[in-house]
Structure formats: C-alpha cells, structure tokens
Coordinates of C-alpha atoms in Angstrom, one line a residue:
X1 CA 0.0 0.0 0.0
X2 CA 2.3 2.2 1.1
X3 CA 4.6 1.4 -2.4
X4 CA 1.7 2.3 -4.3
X5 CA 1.1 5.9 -2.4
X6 CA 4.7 6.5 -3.3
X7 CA 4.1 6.0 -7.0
X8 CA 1.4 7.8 -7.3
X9 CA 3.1 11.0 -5.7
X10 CA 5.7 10.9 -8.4
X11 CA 3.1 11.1 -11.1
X12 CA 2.8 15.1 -11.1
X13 CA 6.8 15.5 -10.7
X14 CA 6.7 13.3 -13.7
X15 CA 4.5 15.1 -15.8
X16 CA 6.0 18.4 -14.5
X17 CA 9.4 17.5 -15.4
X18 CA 8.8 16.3 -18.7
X19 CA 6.5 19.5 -19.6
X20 CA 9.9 21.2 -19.0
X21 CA 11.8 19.0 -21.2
X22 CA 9.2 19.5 -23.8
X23 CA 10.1 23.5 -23.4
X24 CA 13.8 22.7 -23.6
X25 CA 13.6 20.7 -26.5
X26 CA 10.8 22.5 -29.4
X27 CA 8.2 20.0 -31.3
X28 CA 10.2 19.6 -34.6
X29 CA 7.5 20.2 -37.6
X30 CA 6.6 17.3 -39.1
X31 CA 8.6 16.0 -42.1
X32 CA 5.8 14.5 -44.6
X33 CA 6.0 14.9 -48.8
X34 CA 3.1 17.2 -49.8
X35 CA 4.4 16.9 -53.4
X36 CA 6.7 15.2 -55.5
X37 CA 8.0 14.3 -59.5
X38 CA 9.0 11.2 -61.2
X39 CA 11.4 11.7 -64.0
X40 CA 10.5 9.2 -66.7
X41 CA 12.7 7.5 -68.4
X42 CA 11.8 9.7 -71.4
X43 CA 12.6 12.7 -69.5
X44 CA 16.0 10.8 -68.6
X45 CA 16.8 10.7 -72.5
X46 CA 15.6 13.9 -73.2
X47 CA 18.0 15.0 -70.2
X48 CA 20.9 13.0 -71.8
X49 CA 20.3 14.4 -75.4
X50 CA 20.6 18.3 -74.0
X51 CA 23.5 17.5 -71.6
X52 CA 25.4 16.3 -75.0
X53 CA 27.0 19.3 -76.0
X54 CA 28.1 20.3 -72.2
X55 CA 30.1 17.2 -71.7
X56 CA 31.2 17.9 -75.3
X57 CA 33.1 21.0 -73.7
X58 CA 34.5 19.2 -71.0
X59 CA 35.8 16.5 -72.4
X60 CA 37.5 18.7 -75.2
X61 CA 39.1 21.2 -72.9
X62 CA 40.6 18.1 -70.4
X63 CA 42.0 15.9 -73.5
X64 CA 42.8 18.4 -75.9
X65 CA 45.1 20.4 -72.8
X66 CA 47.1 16.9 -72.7
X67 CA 49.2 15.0 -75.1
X68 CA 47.4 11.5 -76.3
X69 CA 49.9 9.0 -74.6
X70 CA 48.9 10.8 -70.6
X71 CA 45.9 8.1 -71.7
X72 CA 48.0 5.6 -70.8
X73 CA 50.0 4.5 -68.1
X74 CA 52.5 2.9 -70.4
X75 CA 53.7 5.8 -72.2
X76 CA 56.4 7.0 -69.9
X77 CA 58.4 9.4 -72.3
X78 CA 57.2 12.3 -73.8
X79 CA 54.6 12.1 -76.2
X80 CA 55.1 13.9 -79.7
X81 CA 51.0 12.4 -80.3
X82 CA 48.5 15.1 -80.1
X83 CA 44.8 15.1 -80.1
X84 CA 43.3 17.4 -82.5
X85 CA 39.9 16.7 -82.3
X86 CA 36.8 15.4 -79.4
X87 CA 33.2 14.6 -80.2
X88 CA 31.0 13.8 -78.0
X89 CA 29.3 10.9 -80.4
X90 CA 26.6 9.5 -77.8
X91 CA 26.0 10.0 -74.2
X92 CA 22.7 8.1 -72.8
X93 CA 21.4 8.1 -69.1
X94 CA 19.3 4.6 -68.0
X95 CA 18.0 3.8 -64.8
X96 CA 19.3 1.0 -62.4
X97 CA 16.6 -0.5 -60.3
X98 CA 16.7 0.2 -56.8
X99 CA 20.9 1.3 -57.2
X100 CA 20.9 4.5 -59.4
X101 CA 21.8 5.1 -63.0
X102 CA 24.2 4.2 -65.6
X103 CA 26.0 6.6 -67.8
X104 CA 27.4 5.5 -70.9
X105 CA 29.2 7.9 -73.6
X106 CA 30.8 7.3 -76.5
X107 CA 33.5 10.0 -77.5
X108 CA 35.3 10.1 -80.8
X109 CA 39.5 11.5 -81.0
X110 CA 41.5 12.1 -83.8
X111 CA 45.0 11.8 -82.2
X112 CA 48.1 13.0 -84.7
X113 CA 51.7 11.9 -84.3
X114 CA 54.2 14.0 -85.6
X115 CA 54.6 14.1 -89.1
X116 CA 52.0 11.2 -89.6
X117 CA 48.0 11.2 -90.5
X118 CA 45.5 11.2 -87.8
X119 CA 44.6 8.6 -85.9
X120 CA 40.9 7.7 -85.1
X121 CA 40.7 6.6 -81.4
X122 CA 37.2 6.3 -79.9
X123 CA 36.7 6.2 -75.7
X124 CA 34.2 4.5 -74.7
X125 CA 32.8 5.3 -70.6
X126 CA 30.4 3.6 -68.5
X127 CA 30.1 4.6 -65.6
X128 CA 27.2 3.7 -62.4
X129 CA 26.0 6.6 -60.9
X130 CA 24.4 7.2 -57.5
X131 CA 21.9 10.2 -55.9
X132 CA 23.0 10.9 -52.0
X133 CA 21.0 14.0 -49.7
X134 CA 23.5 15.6 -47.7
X135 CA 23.6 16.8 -44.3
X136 CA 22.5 20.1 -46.1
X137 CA 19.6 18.8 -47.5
X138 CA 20.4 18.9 -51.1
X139 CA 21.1 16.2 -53.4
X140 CA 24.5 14.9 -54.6
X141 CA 25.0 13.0 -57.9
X142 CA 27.7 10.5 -57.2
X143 CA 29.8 8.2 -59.1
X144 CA 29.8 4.9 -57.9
X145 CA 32.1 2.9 -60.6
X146 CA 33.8 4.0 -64.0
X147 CA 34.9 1.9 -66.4
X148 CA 36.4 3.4 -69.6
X149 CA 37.9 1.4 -72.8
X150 CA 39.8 3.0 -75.7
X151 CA 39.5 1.3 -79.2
X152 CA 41.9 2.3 -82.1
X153 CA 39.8 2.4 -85.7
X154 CA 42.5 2.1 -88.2
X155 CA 41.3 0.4 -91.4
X156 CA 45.4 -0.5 -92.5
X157 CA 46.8 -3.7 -91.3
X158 CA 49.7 -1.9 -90.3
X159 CA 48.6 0.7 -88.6
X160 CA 46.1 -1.6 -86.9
X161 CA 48.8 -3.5 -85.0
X162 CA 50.8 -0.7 -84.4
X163 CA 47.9 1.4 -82.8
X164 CA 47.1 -2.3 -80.7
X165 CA 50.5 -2.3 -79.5
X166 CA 49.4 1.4 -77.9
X167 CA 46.2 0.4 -77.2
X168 CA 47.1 -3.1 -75.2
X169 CA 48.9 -0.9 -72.6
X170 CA 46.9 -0.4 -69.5
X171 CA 44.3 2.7 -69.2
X172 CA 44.9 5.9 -66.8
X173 CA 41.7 4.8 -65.1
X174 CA 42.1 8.1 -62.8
X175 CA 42.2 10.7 -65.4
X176 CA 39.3 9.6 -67.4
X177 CA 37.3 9.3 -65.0
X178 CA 38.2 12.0 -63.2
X179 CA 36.4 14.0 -66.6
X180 CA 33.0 12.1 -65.5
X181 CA 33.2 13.8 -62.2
X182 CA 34.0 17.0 -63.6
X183 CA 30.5 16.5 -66.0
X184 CA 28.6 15.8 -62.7
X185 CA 29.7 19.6 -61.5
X186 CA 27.1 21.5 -63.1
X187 CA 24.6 18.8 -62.5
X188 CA 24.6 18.8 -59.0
X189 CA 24.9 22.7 -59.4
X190 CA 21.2 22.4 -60.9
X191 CA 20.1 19.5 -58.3
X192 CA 20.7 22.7 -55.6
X193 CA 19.0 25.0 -57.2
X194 CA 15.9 22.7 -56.5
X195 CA 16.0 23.9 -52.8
X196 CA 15.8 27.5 -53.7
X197 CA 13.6 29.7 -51.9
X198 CA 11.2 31.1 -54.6
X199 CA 8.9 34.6 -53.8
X200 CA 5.1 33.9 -53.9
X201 CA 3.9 37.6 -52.8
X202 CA 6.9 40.2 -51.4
X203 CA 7.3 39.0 -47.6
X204 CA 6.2 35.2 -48.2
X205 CA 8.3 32.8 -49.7
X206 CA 7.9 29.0 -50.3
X207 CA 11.0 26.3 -50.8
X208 CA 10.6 22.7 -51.8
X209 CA 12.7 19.6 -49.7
X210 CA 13.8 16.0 -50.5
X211 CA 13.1 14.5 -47.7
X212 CA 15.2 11.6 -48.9
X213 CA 17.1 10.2 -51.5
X214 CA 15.6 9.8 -54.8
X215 CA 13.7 5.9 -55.5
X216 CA 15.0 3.9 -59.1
X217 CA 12.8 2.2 -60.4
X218 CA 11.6 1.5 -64.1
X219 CA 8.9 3.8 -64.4
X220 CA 12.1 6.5 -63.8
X221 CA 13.5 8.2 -60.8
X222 CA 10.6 9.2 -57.9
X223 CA 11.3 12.2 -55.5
X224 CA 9.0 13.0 -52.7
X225 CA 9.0 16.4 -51.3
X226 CA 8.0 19.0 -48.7
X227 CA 7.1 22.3 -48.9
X228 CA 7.7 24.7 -46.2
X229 CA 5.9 28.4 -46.2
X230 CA 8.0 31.7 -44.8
X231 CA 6.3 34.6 -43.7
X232 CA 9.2 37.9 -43.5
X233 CA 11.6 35.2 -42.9
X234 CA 10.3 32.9 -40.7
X235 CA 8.9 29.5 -41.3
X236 CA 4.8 28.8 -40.9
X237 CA 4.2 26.1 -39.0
X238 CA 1.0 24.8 -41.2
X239 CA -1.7 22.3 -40.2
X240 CA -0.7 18.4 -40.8
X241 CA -2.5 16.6 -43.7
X242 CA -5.0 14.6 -42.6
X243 CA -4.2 12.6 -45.6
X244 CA -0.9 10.7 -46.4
X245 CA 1.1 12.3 -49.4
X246 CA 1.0 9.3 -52.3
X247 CA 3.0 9.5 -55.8
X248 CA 1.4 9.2 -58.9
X249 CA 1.1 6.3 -61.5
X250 CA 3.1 6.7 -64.0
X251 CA 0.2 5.6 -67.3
X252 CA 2.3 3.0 -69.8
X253 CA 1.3 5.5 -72.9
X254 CA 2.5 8.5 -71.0
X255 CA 4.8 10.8 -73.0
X256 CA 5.5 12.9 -70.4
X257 CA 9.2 13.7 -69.5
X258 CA 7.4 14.9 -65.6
X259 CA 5.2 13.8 -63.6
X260 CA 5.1 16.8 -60.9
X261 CA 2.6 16.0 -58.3
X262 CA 1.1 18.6 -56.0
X263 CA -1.5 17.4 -52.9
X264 CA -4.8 19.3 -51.9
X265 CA -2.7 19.9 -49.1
X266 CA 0.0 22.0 -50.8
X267 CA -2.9 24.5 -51.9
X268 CA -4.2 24.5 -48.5
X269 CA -1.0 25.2 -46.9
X270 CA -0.4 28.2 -49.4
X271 CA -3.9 30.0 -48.9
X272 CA -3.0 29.3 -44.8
X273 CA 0.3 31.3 -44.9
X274 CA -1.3 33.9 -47.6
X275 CA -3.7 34.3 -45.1
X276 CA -0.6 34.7 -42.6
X277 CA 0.9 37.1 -44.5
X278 CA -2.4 39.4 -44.4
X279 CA -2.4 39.0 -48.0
X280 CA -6.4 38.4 -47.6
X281 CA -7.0 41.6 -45.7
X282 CA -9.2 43.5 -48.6
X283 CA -10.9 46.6 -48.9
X284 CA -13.7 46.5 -51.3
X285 CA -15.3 49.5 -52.9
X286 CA -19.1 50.1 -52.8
X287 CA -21.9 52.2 -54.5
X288 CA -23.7 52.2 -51.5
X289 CA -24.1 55.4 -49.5
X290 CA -25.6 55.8 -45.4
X291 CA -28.7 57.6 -47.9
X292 CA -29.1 54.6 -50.1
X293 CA -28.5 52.4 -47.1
X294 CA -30.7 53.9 -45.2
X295 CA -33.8 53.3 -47.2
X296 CA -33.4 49.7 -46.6
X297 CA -31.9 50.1 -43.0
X298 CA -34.0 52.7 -41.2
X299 CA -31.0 52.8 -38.4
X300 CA -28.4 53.9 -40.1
X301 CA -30.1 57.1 -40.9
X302 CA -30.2 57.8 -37.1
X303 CA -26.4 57.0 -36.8
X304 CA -25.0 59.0 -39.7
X305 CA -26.9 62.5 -41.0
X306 CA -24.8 63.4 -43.8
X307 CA -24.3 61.2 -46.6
X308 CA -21.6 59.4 -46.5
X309 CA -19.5 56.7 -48.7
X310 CA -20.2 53.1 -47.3
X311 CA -16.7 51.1 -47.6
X312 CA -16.8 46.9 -47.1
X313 CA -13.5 45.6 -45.2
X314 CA -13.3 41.7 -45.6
X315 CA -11.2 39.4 -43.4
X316 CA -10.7 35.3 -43.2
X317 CA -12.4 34.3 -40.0
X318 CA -10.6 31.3 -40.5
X319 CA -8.6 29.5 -42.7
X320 CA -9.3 29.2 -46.7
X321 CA -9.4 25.7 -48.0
X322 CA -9.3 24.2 -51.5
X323 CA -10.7 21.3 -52.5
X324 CA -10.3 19.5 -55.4
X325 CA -12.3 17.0 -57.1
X326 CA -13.1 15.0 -60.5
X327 CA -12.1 17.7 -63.1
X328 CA -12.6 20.6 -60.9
X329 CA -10.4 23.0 -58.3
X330 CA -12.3 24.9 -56.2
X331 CA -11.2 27.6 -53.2
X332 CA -13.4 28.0 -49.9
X333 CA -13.3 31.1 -48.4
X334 CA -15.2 32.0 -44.9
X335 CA -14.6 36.0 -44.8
X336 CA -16.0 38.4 -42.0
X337 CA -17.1 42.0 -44.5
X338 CA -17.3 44.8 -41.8
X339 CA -19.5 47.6 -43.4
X340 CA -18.8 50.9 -42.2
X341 CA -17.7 54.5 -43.2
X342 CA -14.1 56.1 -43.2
X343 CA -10.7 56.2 -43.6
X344 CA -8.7 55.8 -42.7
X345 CA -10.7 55.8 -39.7
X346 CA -12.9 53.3 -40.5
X347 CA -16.2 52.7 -37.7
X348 CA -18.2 49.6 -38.5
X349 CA -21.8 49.5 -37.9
X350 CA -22.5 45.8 -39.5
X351 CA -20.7 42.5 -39.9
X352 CA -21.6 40.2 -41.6
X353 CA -20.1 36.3 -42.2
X354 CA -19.4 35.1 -46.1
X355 CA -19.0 32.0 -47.2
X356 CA -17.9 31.9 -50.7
X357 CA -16.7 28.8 -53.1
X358 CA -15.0 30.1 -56.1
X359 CA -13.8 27.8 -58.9
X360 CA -10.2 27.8 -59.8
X361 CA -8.1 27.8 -62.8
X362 CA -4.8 26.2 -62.9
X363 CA -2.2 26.7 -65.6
X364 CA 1.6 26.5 -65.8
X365 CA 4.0 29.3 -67.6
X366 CA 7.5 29.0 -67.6
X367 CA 7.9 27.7 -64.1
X368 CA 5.5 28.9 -62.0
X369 CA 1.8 27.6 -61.6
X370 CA -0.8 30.2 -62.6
X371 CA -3.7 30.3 -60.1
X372 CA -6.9 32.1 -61.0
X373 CA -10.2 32.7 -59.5
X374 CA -12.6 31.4 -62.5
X375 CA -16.2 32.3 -60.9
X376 CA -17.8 32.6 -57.7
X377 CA -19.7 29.3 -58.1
X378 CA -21.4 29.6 -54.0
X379 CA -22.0 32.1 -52.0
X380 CA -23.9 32.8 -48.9
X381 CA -24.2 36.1 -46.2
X382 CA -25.2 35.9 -43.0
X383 CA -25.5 38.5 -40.2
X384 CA -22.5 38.2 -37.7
X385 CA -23.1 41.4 -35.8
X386 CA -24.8 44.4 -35.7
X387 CA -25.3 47.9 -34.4
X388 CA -28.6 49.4 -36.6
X389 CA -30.7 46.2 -35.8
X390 CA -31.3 43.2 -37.5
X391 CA -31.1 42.7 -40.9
X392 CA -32.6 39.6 -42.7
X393 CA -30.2 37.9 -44.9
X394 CA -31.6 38.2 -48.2
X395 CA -31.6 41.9 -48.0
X396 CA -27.6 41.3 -47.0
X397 CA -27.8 39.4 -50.6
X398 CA -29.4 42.3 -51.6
X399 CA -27.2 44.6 -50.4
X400 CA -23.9 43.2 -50.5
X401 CA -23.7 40.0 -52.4
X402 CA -22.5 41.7 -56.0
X403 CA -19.4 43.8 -54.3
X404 CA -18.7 40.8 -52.6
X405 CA -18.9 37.9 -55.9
X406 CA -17.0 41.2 -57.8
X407 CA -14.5 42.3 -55.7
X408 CA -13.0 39.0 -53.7
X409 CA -12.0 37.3 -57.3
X410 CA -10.1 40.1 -58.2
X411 CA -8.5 40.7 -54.8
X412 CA -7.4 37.0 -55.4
X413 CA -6.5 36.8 -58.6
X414 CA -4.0 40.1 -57.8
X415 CA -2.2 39.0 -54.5
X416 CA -1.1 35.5 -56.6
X417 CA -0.5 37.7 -60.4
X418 CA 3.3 36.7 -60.2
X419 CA 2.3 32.9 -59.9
X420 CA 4.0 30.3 -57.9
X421 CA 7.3 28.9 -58.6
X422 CA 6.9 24.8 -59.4
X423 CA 10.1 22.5 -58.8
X424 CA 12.4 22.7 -61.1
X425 CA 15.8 22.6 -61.9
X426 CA 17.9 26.5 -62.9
X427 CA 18.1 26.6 -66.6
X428 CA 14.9 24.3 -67.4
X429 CA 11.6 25.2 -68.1
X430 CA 8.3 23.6 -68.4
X431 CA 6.2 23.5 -72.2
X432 CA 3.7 21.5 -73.8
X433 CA 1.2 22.0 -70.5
X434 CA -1.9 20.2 -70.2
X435 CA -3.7 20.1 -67.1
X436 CA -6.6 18.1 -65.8
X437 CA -8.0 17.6 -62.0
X438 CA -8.1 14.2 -61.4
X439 CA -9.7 12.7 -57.6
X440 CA -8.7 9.5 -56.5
X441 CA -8.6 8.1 -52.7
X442 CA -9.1 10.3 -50.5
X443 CA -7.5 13.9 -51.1
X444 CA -4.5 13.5 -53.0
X445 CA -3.8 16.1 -55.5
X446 CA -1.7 14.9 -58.4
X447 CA -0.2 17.2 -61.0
X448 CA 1.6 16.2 -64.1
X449 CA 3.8 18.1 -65.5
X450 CA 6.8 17.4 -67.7
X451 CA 10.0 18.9 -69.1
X452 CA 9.5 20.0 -72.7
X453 CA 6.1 17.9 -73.0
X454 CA 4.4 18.7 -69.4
X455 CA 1.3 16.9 -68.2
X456 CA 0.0 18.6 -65.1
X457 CA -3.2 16.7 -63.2
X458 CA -4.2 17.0 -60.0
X459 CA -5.6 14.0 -57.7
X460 CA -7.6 14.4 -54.6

C-alpha cells in the first residue's frame, strides 16, 4: 500500500518535469512529402540528349590540354602524339533498379603523331552513378564505378597492330574518369537549385525539400518532397494533412518527361500562410451610401446625418481551403465584411459572415503555376453582428452580395499575379502544358507536368 502511495506522488513530478523537457527541447514540424516528380525514363533521355553538348566542352578542354599517350600509363616518355579533335558521339542516361543510373558515352578522338596522319581513337565510358542528400539537404549526384575502354579504328593492317601495341597498354583509369566527375559539376549545381527559396507575394516565400534520396525504379526516378511556407523570414508552421502524401502512377502511354505531383494539401497550406501574411485583408469599394442604405436600414439614418460613402473591409475568420475533385479546383473562403464609413478611420456598424466557393483555374508558364479565380460558383451572407438592428439575410444578398462575388475574385486573382514557382531545376523550363484535375482516394492532388512535354493533373 504504502509502495503504491509512493508511486502515485511521483506522477505530477513526472508530468511536471517532462513538460519542462518539452520547453527545452521545441516539437520539430513534421517532415511528410506534400508533393513530388518522377522523371520518366523519357525525361531521362531527353536530359541526356541536351547535356550532350556540355560534356562535349569538358571532355574537349581536359584531353585536348594533354598529349594522347597521358591516356596511358604505359607511355612514360614524352609524347610527340596530339589530339586534334573530341566529339562527344553518344551520351545516354538509363536507370538502375533500386541502385541509381548508368551513364554510358561514347566519345570520338582524332590523335596525330608528328609528321604522320590522324589517328581515329574512340573512348568509350560507363560509368554507375548514384543520388545521396547531404547533411544540407540537397542532393549529390555520385559516381559509384567507372569503367572506360579506348579502341583504335585504323582500317590498315599496319597501322592496326601498331595502334594495338598502344592500345594493349593499361588505361589511366584516374584521369578519365576524373572528366565524368568533372561532367557531374554542373549537375549537381542544378540539383541545388531545387531547394531554392522562390517569392510567392513580397514578404512570403515557399521552398521545396527531398526528404530523402531519390527511388530507381523502371517507371524512372521518384522524388517526394515537402514544402515549407515563410512569412518575412520565418517559417509557418502549417496544419498536418489529414491525408498521407502518395506518388502518382506513371500511365504506360505517358509521354511525359514529368510527372510533378502537387497534394490538396500543398494548396491549402499556401492560402494558410497567404492568409498569414495578411495577403487576404481587402478593402472592397461600394456604391452604397448611409442615404441609399438607409432606405433599406431605417438605423443607419439615425447613426450617420450626412451622406456618406459606405466602404466593405473583408477578413478570413478562419482559414481558406481548396478542395479538389473530378475535373474541378475549387477555393473555400469563410470572410467576415465589416460595413462601415471612413478612412482611414474606419467605424463599423454591421458584420456580416461570407461564405464563398469560387472555382479555380490552374495553368503553368514557364515555371511557375498560374492560379486564378474562375467564378464565384457559392456564396452565402449571413449577419455576424450588428449595431442598426437586425437585418434579414436576403436583403444582406441584396445589399452586398455583388461587391462581394465582384470584388473577392479580383482581390485573389491580384495578390497571386506573379504565380508560384513549381520545382524545377535553374536553366529548365516547363512547355507542352496540359492540365486536368483528377480525384482519386481520398484527397491526394496529383499534377503532371513534364520537361519540354508537361502533363500537369491534380488528384484528390
């Protein structure tokens, strides 16, 4: 008995002491994807074909700066060989299951010895390459193995043997594959830039992170990521999904190069910190007057006996919400629309609560996502408080309704005119756009775009 009195007296030092651990030690946000891309294996030869001409560079500036024989660890005396000329023939990109990628590229040389005709040499490199996230949170492409060849491709008998007798020696491993790690420089240059942080409005910013290593697999390379939301610097701590973050399916007739997919929850999220911001605080302009308003509301004759301008003052009473659905995108609003005169002192004699739905239009230019409020598809008033007595609703409708369905659009539409940056890589862009709202399990948004040919859906 007594052993169980003591127990239960060290309950509340318990609890106390671990509610000041909990103050020593913050509640870390949660790390869950709210978006994410697969690069198809289309979009991995496309990438190849483009990075042709780069490597190109490289490779000529590192083997035309040495003589022909540093290629081989044989050749200890000076070389009086030369190499006059590097094309970069074929470079292709592949993905390894579950392990990474394989690079493979086929370079052609002319190598000249003094006084003799050119020699046609090509290189061939293979090399496995592999995607590590660093302690900085951006992502590192590696190489794992290299494994170069070099064939002579002399038609004389002659000049066959003598360029196998060069050629049997044993290749400078090191150097040529030191050139693959110099192409993986501006690469992983670009792979940084996916971390950016990109504006949305002046003070409030948005920045996409891996949250791991990328997936292999043969429908391409899958990267899930999170978006986190800054208000004048400092991170937003928004509400957790109630809904787990799923990649999309990858269709077998998909041409895409992209699949970019972007939850419910990402929308969400960004309305939340808009609203943060203040970026939702409107003023909207009326026709009304205390006259006019005062042959509908007897009251407000008594409180105002000069005619004045009546001005509408909306807020979010709480947060905005998007939904989307089977070929449709749709943003919830619930504003509070103080009516009042002045300014800048503004008095408010009425407030009323609007719920509004307005439809939403979703394109992609260049690299940010265009967001536009289509039409006010719902919308319903309702008296929140009041000082000139009450007023039914559908003489609020009446009254207010049109400024409201007029004004709130365009106050949308304005505070997201730049756009929002997508993910995306510095020096690629996204064409070809199609988009289409898709809903499947719960509330998943899914949006497919693609580099060069971008298909951009969303899933909820």
């Amino acid at each position: 008995m007594g052993t169980a009195n003591r127990k239960g007296s060290a309950v509340p030092l318990l609890c106390t002491m671990g509610a000041l651990l909990a103050l020593l030690d913050p509640v870390q946000p949660t790390r869950a994807p709210d978006c994410g891309g697969i690069l198809t294996p289309l979009g991995l030869s496309y990438l190849a074909e483009v990075s042709k001409p780069h490597a190109e560079v490289v490779l000529r500036q590192d083997l035309m700066a040495q003589r022909a024989s540093d290629l081989f660890l044989g050749s200890m005396e000076p070389s009086r060989n030369r190499i006059t000329s590097v094309k970069v023939a074929d470079l292709w990109l592949s993905v390894v299951p579950e392990a990474g990628l394989r690079l493979g590229i086929e370079v052609e040389l002319r190598v000249a010895p003094l006084h003799a005709v050119p020699m046609p040499v090509r290189i061939s490199i293979r090399a496995d390459l592999h995607v590590d996230m660093g302690p900085d949170g951006n992502l590192q492409l590696l190489t794992s193995a290299c494994r170069p060849t070099v064939q002579a491709q002399s038609t004389r008998e002659a000049e066959s043997k003598s360029s196998r007798s060069i050629l049997d020696k044993v290749v400078d491993v090191d150097k040529l594959c030191l050139d693959v790690s110099k192409l993986l420089l501006f690469p992983n240059e670009q792979l940084m830039s996916l971390t950016a942080l990109f504006p949305v409005t002046p003070n409030c910013q948005l920045q996409y992170l891996p949250l791991a290593a990328p997936v292999f697999s043969k429908q391409g390379i899958a990267l899930s990521l999170q978006t986190t939301f800054q208000v004048a610097g400092a991170v937003v701590p928004v509400p957790v999904s109630p809904v787990p973050f799923s990649m999309p399916e990858l269709a077998s007739t998909s041409t895409s190069h992209l699949i970019l997919a972007l939850s419910e929850h990402f929308y969400t999220s960004l309305y939340f910190t808009l609203e943060r911001a203040g970026a939702f605080n409107m003023t909207i302009p009326s026709m009304l007057t205390t006259a006019t308003l005062a042959q509908k509301i007897t009251q407000v004759g008594s409180l105002y006996h000069e005619d004045l301008p009546i001005t509408l003052s909306a807020a979010l009473r709480s947060s905005p919400r998007v939904v989307l659905e089977e070929g449709r995108a749709a943003l919830k609003l619930f504003l509070t629309v103080h009516i009042g005169v002045g300014s800048p002192d503004f008095q408010s004699f009425l407030s009323v609560s609007a719920d509004v739905t307005a439809g939403l239009q979703l394109s992609v230019s260049d690299t940010r996502m265009m967001i536009s409020t289509a039409v006010i598809e719902d919308a319903e008033l309702s008296l929140a408080a009041s000082n000139v007595g009450l007023v039914r609703a559908a003489l609020l409708e009446e009254l207010f309704l049109a400024p409201v369905c007029q004004q709130v659009p365009a106050w949308m539409d304005d505070v997201l005119r730049e756009g929002v940056h997508l993910p995306h890589l510095s020096h690629f862009t996204y064409t070809d756009v199609n988009v289409v709202v898709h809903k499947v399990r719960s509330s998943t948004c899914k949006v497919l775009p693609a580099t060069r040919h971008l298909r951009y859906s969303c899933y909820t």
